[in-house]
XYZ file of C-alpha atoms in Angstrom:
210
model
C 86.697 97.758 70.511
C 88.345 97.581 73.317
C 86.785 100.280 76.181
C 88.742 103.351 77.111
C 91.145 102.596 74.011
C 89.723 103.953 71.491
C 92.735 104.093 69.161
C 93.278 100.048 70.042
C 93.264 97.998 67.299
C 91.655 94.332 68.221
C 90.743 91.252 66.636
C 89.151 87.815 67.495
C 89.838 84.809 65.952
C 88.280 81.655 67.136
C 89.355 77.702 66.880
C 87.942 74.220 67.080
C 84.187 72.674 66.479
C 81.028 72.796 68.266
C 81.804 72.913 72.511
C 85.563 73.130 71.953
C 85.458 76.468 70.395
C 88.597 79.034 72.131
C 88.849 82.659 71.399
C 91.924 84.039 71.244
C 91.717 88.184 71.329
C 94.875 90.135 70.144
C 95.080 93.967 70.337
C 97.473 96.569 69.380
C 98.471 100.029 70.503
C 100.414 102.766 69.875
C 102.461 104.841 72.368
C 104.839 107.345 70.880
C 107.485 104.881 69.345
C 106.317 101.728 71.193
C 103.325 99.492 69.799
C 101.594 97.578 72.538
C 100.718 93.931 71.906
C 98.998 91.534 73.830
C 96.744 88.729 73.556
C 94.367 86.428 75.547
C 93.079 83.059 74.661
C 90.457 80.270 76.212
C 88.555 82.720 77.635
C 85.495 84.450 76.255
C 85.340 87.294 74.596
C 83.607 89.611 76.824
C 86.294 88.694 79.246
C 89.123 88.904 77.055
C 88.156 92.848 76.461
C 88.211 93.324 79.717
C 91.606 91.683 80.745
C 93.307 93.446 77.967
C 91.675 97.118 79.141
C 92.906 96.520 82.246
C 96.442 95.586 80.923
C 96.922 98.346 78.654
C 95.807 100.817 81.739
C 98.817 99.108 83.910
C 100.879 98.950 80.633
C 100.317 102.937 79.693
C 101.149 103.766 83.399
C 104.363 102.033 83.363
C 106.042 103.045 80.677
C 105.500 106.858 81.738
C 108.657 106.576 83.489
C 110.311 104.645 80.826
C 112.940 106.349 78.587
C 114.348 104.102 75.492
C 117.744 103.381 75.007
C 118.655 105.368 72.182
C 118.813 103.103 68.896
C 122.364 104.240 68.398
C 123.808 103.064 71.616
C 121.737 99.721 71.200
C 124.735 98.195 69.908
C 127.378 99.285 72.618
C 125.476 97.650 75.451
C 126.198 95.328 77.991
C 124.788 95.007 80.989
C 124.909 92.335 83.620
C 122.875 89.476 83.291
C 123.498 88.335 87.085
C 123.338 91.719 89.199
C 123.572 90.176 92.059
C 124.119 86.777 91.576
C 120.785 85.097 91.547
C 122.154 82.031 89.364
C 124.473 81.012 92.714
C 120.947 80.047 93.920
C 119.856 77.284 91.006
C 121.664 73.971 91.252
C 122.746 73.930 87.760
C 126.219 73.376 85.235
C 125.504 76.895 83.761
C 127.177 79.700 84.867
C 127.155 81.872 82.306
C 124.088 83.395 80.451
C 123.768 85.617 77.137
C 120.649 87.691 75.988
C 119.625 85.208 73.748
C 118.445 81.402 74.269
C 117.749 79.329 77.384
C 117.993 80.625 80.843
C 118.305 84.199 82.569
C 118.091 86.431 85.697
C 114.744 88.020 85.203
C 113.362 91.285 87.539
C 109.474 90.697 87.876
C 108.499 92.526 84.977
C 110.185 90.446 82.731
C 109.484 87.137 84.819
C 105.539 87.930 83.794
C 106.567 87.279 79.954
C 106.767 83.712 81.152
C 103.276 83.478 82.230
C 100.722 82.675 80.382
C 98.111 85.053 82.658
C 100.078 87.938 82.774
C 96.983 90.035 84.926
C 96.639 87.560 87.497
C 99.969 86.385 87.876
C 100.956 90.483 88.213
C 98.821 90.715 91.480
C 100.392 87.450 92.798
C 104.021 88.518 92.023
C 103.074 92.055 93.669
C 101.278 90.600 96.608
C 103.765 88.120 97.464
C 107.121 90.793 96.549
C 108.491 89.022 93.738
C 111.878 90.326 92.465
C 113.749 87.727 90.506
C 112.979 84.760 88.388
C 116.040 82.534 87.325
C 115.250 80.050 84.074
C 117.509 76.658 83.407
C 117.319 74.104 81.086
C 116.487 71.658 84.064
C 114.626 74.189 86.184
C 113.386 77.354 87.449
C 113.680 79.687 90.744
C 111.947 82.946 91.975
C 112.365 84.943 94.909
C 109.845 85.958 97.026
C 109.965 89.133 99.541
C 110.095 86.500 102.776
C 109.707 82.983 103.928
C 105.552 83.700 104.028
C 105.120 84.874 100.952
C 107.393 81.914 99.442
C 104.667 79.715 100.868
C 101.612 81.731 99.177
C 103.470 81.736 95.747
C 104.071 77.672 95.915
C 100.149 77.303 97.154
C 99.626 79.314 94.186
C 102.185 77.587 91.507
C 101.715 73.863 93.191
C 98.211 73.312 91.154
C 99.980 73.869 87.926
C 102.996 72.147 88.818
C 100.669 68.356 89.792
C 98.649 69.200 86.751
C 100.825 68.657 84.069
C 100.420 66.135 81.129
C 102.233 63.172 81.080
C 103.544 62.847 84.386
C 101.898 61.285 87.861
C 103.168 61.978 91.220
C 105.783 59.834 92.348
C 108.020 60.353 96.630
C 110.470 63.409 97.265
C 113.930 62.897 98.230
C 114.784 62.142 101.259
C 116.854 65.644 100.844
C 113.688 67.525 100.604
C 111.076 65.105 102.204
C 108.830 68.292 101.485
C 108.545 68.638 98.111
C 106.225 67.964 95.319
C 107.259 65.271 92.937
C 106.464 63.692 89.739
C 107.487 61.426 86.985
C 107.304 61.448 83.111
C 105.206 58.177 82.505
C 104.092 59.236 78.813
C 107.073 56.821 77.671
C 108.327 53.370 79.148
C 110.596 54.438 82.529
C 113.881 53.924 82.223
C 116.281 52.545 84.878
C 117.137 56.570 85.308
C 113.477 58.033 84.692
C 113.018 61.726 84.584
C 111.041 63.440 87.664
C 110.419 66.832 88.618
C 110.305 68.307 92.533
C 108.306 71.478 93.347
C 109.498 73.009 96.539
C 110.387 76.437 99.092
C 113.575 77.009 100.896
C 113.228 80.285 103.071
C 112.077 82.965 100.535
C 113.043 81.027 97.018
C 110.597 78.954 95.747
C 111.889 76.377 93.024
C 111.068 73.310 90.740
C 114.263 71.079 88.968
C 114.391 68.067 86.697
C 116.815 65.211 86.330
């Protein structure tokens, strides 16, 4: 049960053997037309509850002022995917970007459906006055509100970023003597290996590949 929603519908399922047991909680809820669904995973269950309470309290709150596009005009729409031309931003070949498939302009509602800790990454996004996220095949950008809070969102992303599987750190460019850098080593390197660089510029904050 998940507290305060009594109508929730919830569910635990848990995988692996002995210490490396994860529980992964999904819940569902109705509002009006709309079913809610979220789920959390690696965390216990206790905890889980909790995060998705909290969510569905932010969730039911938003969508008060949300009216749905009528089914019938579903069809008939199309809307900019580049309001105000966020993609000028992201070194990249692609200037052009459907609904469907890899890359977008995001507002920060939908750049939390990239996350994979929507309720913390919410209060970072808020605190720090995230408005865009911009997706690539080679790389990623999101704006901040101002130079300062570029540089609490890259503290904040940087840990994730060095992290990563299969890679080790390797220099920046001399471009962007700045940055954070690494290379794929789970393979040979080739005479052109591939690296990635984590870095700010004024209020953007971005990471590329190549």
């Amino acid at each position: 049960m998940i507290p305060g929603f009594a109508d929730a519908k919830a569910f635990t399922r848990r995988i692996g053997e002995g210490s490396e047991v994860f529980a992964y909680t999904t819940a569902f809820l109705q509002k009006g037309p709309l079913v809610i669904r979220i789920s959390v995973g690696q965390r216990p269950e206790t905890e889980s509850v909790d995060i998705i309470a909290r969510y569905l309290t932010r969730q039911l709150a938003a969508l008060e002022g949300f009216t749905p596009t009528p089914l019938d005009q579903l069809s008939s729409l199309s809307p900019p995917f580049d309001p105000d031309g966020s993609l000028l931003r992201l070194a990249t070949d692609t200037t052009e970007f459907g609904p469907s498939g890899s890359g977008g302009v995001f507002d920060a509602q939908g750049a939390l459906l990239f996350e994979g800790d929507i309720q913390s990454w919410s209060e970072v996004y808020r605190k720090t006055g995230v408005d865009r996220l911009v997706l690539a095949s080679d790389g990623e950008l999101t704006r901040a509100a101002d130079t300062e809070n570029a540089a609490v969102l890259l503290a904040k992303i940087r840990p994730g970023f060095l992290a990563r599987k299969g890679y080790e750190p390797t220099g920046a460019p001399g471009t962007v003597p700045s940055a954070d850098c690494l290379q794929y080593t789970s393979v040979v390197p080739s005479d052109d290996p591939l690296q990635r660089c984590l870095f700010a510029r004024g209020r953007y904050v971005t990471w590329v590949e190549g």
